[in-house]
Amino acid sequence: MTLVGEGFSRNFRVLVQGEGLVENVPEIKEKQLYEMATHFGTERLIFQAKDTRAHHWFIANFGHEISMDVESSQVMAVELMRRGVRRRGVFGLVAAYKE
């Protein structure tokens, strides 16, 4: 599948809806998320993450610079998590490191 071609910008971003992948599912659909990240690159993806479980998963698996669409009331908590100030969550310790 090619999205970049005549008439397409090379600076596109893809918003990945959370429903069925990270929201309202007993387990996060890791395989599908990794496949999208491999195909497009995480720098081109914005993941919808509306709950703490999703925030922790994306930061732990794709790094603290991953782009997430979060509720406005969650911005501060997510930024603290990214910076390593808030480390405990559903999956234990979340490490934040920036080179």
PDB file of C-alpha atoms in Angstrom:
ATOM      1  CA  MET A   1       0.000   0.000   0.000  1.00  0.00           C
ATOM      2  CA  THR A   2       1.465   3.331  -1.012  1.00  0.00           C
ATOM      3  CA  LEU A   3       0.157   6.583   0.406  1.00  0.00           C
ATOM      4  CA  VAL A   4       2.996   8.743  -0.864  1.00  0.00           C
ATOM      5  CA  GLY A   5       2.762   9.457  -4.549  1.00  0.00           C
ATOM      6  CA  GLU A   6       1.552  12.060  -6.961  1.00  0.00           C
ATOM      7  CA  GLY A   7      -0.726  14.442  -5.121  1.00  0.00           C
ATOM      8  CA  PHE A   8       0.258  13.221  -1.630  1.00  0.00           C
ATOM      9  CA  SER A   9       2.400  15.150   0.789  1.00  0.00           C
ATOM     10  CA  ARG A  10       5.455  13.406   2.189  1.00  0.00           C
ATOM     11  CA  ASN A  11       4.647  15.098   5.515  1.00  0.00           C
ATOM     12  CA  PHE A  12       1.432  13.214   6.193  1.00  0.00           C
ATOM     13  CA  ARG A  13       0.297  12.032   9.629  1.00  0.00           C
ATOM     14  CA  VAL A  14      -2.081   9.181  10.395  1.00  0.00           C
ATOM     15  CA  LEU A  15      -4.450   9.342  13.365  1.00  0.00           C
ATOM     16  CA  VAL A  16      -4.942   5.827  14.706  1.00  0.00           C
ATOM     17  CA  GLN A  17      -8.303   5.438  16.447  1.00  0.00           C
ATOM     18  CA  GLY A  18      -8.110   3.669  19.803  1.00  0.00           C
ATOM     19  CA  GLU A  19     -11.457   1.840  19.614  1.00  0.00           C
ATOM     20  CA  GLY A  20     -10.818  -1.878  19.212  1.00  0.00           C
ATOM     21  CA  LEU A  21      -7.053  -1.510  19.615  1.00  0.00           C
ATOM     22  CA  VAL A  22      -6.519  -0.001  23.057  1.00  0.00           C
ATOM     23  CA  GLU A  23     -10.033   1.010  24.147  1.00  0.00           C
ATOM     24  CA  ASN A  24     -12.860  -1.340  25.155  1.00  0.00           C
ATOM     25  CA  VAL A  25     -10.723  -4.458  24.676  1.00  0.00           C
ATOM     26  CA  PRO A  26      -9.546  -6.920  27.327  1.00  0.00           C
ATOM     27  CA  GLU A  27      -5.986  -6.837  25.936  1.00  0.00           C
ATOM     28  CA  ILE A  28      -4.233  -4.197  23.844  1.00  0.00           C
ATOM     29  CA  LYS A  29      -3.829  -5.325  20.230  1.00  0.00           C
ATOM     30  CA  GLU A  30      -0.034  -5.171  20.269  1.00  0.00           C
ATOM     31  CA  LYS A  31       0.543  -6.999  16.973  1.00  0.00           C
ATOM     32  CA  GLN A  32      -1.567  -4.556  14.956  1.00  0.00           C
ATOM     33  CA  LEU A  33       0.030  -1.523  16.646  1.00  0.00           C
ATOM     34  CA  TYR A  34       3.551  -2.795  15.967  1.00  0.00           C
ATOM     35  CA  GLU A  35       2.641  -3.544  12.334  1.00  0.00           C
ATOM     36  CA  MET A  36       1.382   0.022  11.841  1.00  0.00           C
ATOM     37  CA  ALA A  37       4.493   1.434  13.515  1.00  0.00           C
ATOM     38  CA  THR A  38       6.717  -0.691  11.281  1.00  0.00           C
ATOM     39  CA  HIS A  39       4.837   0.230   8.102  1.00  0.00           C
ATOM     40  CA  PHE A  40       4.456   3.980   8.640  1.00  0.00           C
ATOM     41  CA  GLY A  41       7.058   4.771  11.325  1.00  0.00           C
ATOM     42  CA  THR A  42       6.054   6.104  14.730  1.00  0.00           C
ATOM     43  CA  GLU A  43       6.978   9.650  13.686  1.00  0.00           C
ATOM     44  CA  ARG A  44       4.033   9.602  11.221  1.00  0.00           C
ATOM     45  CA  LEU A  45       1.452   8.180  13.642  1.00  0.00           C
ATOM     46  CA  ILE A  46      -0.725   9.870  16.245  1.00  0.00           C
ATOM     47  CA  PHE A  47      -2.339   7.299  18.527  1.00  0.00           C
ATOM     48  CA  GLN A  48      -5.649   7.964  20.219  1.00  0.00           C
ATOM     49  CA  ALA A  49      -5.073   7.155  23.893  1.00  0.00           C
ATOM     50  CA  LYS A  50      -7.946   8.057  26.165  1.00  0.00           C
ATOM     51  CA  ASP A  51      -7.094   6.010  29.266  1.00  0.00           C
ATOM     52  CA  THR A  52      -4.132   5.492  31.589  1.00  0.00           C
ATOM     53  CA  ARG A  53      -3.555   1.919  30.435  1.00  0.00           C
ATOM     54  CA  ALA A  54      -3.056   3.140  26.847  1.00  0.00           C
ATOM     55  CA  HIS A  55      -0.775   6.013  27.934  1.00  0.00           C
ATOM     56  CA  HIS A  56       1.477   3.612  29.823  1.00  0.00           C
ATOM     57  CA  TRP A  57       1.544   1.102  26.978  1.00  0.00           C
ATOM     58  CA  PHE A  58       2.463   3.622  24.276  1.00  0.00           C
ATOM     59  CA  ILE A  59       5.210   5.264  26.349  1.00  0.00           C
ATOM     60  CA  ALA A  60       6.636   1.921  27.503  1.00  0.00           C
ATOM     61  CA  ASN A  61       6.604   0.376  24.006  1.00  0.00           C
ATOM     62  CA  PHE A  62       7.204   3.296  21.613  1.00  0.00           C
ATOM     63  CA  GLY A  63       9.096   5.730  23.838  1.00  0.00           C
ATOM     64  CA  HIS A  64       8.323   8.960  25.621  1.00  0.00           C
ATOM     65  CA  GLU A  65       8.219  11.014  22.404  1.00  0.00           C
ATOM     66  CA  ILE A  66       5.324   9.062  20.868  1.00  0.00           C
ATOM     67  CA  SER A  67       2.469  11.267  19.639  1.00  0.00           C
ATOM     68  CA  MET A  68      -0.814  10.639  21.434  1.00  0.00           C
ATOM     69  CA  ASP A  69      -4.250  12.199  21.152  1.00  0.00           C
ATOM     70  CA  VAL A  70      -5.378  12.553  24.771  1.00  0.00           C
ATOM     71  CA  GLU A  71      -8.211  14.331  26.567  1.00  0.00           C
ATOM     72  CA  SER A  72      -7.390  17.880  27.676  1.00  0.00           C
ATOM     73  CA  SER A  73      -7.808  16.835  31.321  1.00  0.00           C
ATOM     74  CA  GLN A  74      -5.066  14.187  30.845  1.00  0.00           C
ATOM     75  CA  VAL A  75      -2.322  16.366  29.357  1.00  0.00           C
ATOM     76  CA  MET A  76      -0.528  17.120  32.626  1.00  0.00           C
ATOM     77  CA  ALA A  77      -0.549  13.506  33.827  1.00  0.00           C
ATOM     78  CA  VAL A  78       0.731  12.232  30.462  1.00  0.00           C
ATOM     79  CA  GLU A  79       3.521  14.841  30.351  1.00  0.00           C
ATOM     80  CA  LEU A  80       4.590  13.938  33.898  1.00  0.00           C
ATOM     81  CA  MET A  81       4.629  10.288  32.846  1.00  0.00           C
ATOM     82  CA  ARG A  82       6.723  11.126  29.751  1.00  0.00           C
ATOM     83  CA  ARG A  83       9.265  13.024  31.855  1.00  0.00           C
ATOM     84  CA  GLY A  84       9.537  10.257  34.427  1.00  0.00           C
ATOM     85  CA  VAL A  85       7.994  12.234  37.285  1.00  0.00           C
ATOM     86  CA  ARG A  86       5.020   9.899  37.484  1.00  0.00           C
ATOM     87  CA  ARG A  87       6.472   6.425  37.091  1.00  0.00           C
ATOM     88  CA  ARG A  88       4.001   3.977  38.583  1.00  0.00           C
ATOM     89  CA  GLY A  89       1.043   2.757  36.631  1.00  0.00           C
ATOM     90  CA  VAL A  90      -0.894  -0.270  35.546  1.00  0.00           C
ATOM     91  CA  PHE A  91       2.223  -2.010  34.195  1.00  0.00           C
ATOM     92  CA  GLY A  92       4.650  -1.041  36.974  1.00  0.00           C
ATOM     93  CA  LEU A  93       7.557   1.291  36.481  1.00  0.00           C
ATOM     94  CA  VAL A  94       7.754   3.318  33.274  1.00  0.00           C
ATOM     95  CA  ALA A  95      11.240   4.593  32.505  1.00  0.00           C
ATOM     96  CA  ALA A  96      11.739   7.883  30.712  1.00  0.00           C
ATOM     97  CA  TYR A  97      15.090   8.600  29.166  1.00  0.00           C
ATOM     98  CA  LYS A  98      16.078  11.145  26.562  1.00  0.00           C
ATOM     99  CA  GLU A  99      19.495  11.212  24.930  1.00  0.00           C
TER     100      GLU A  99
END
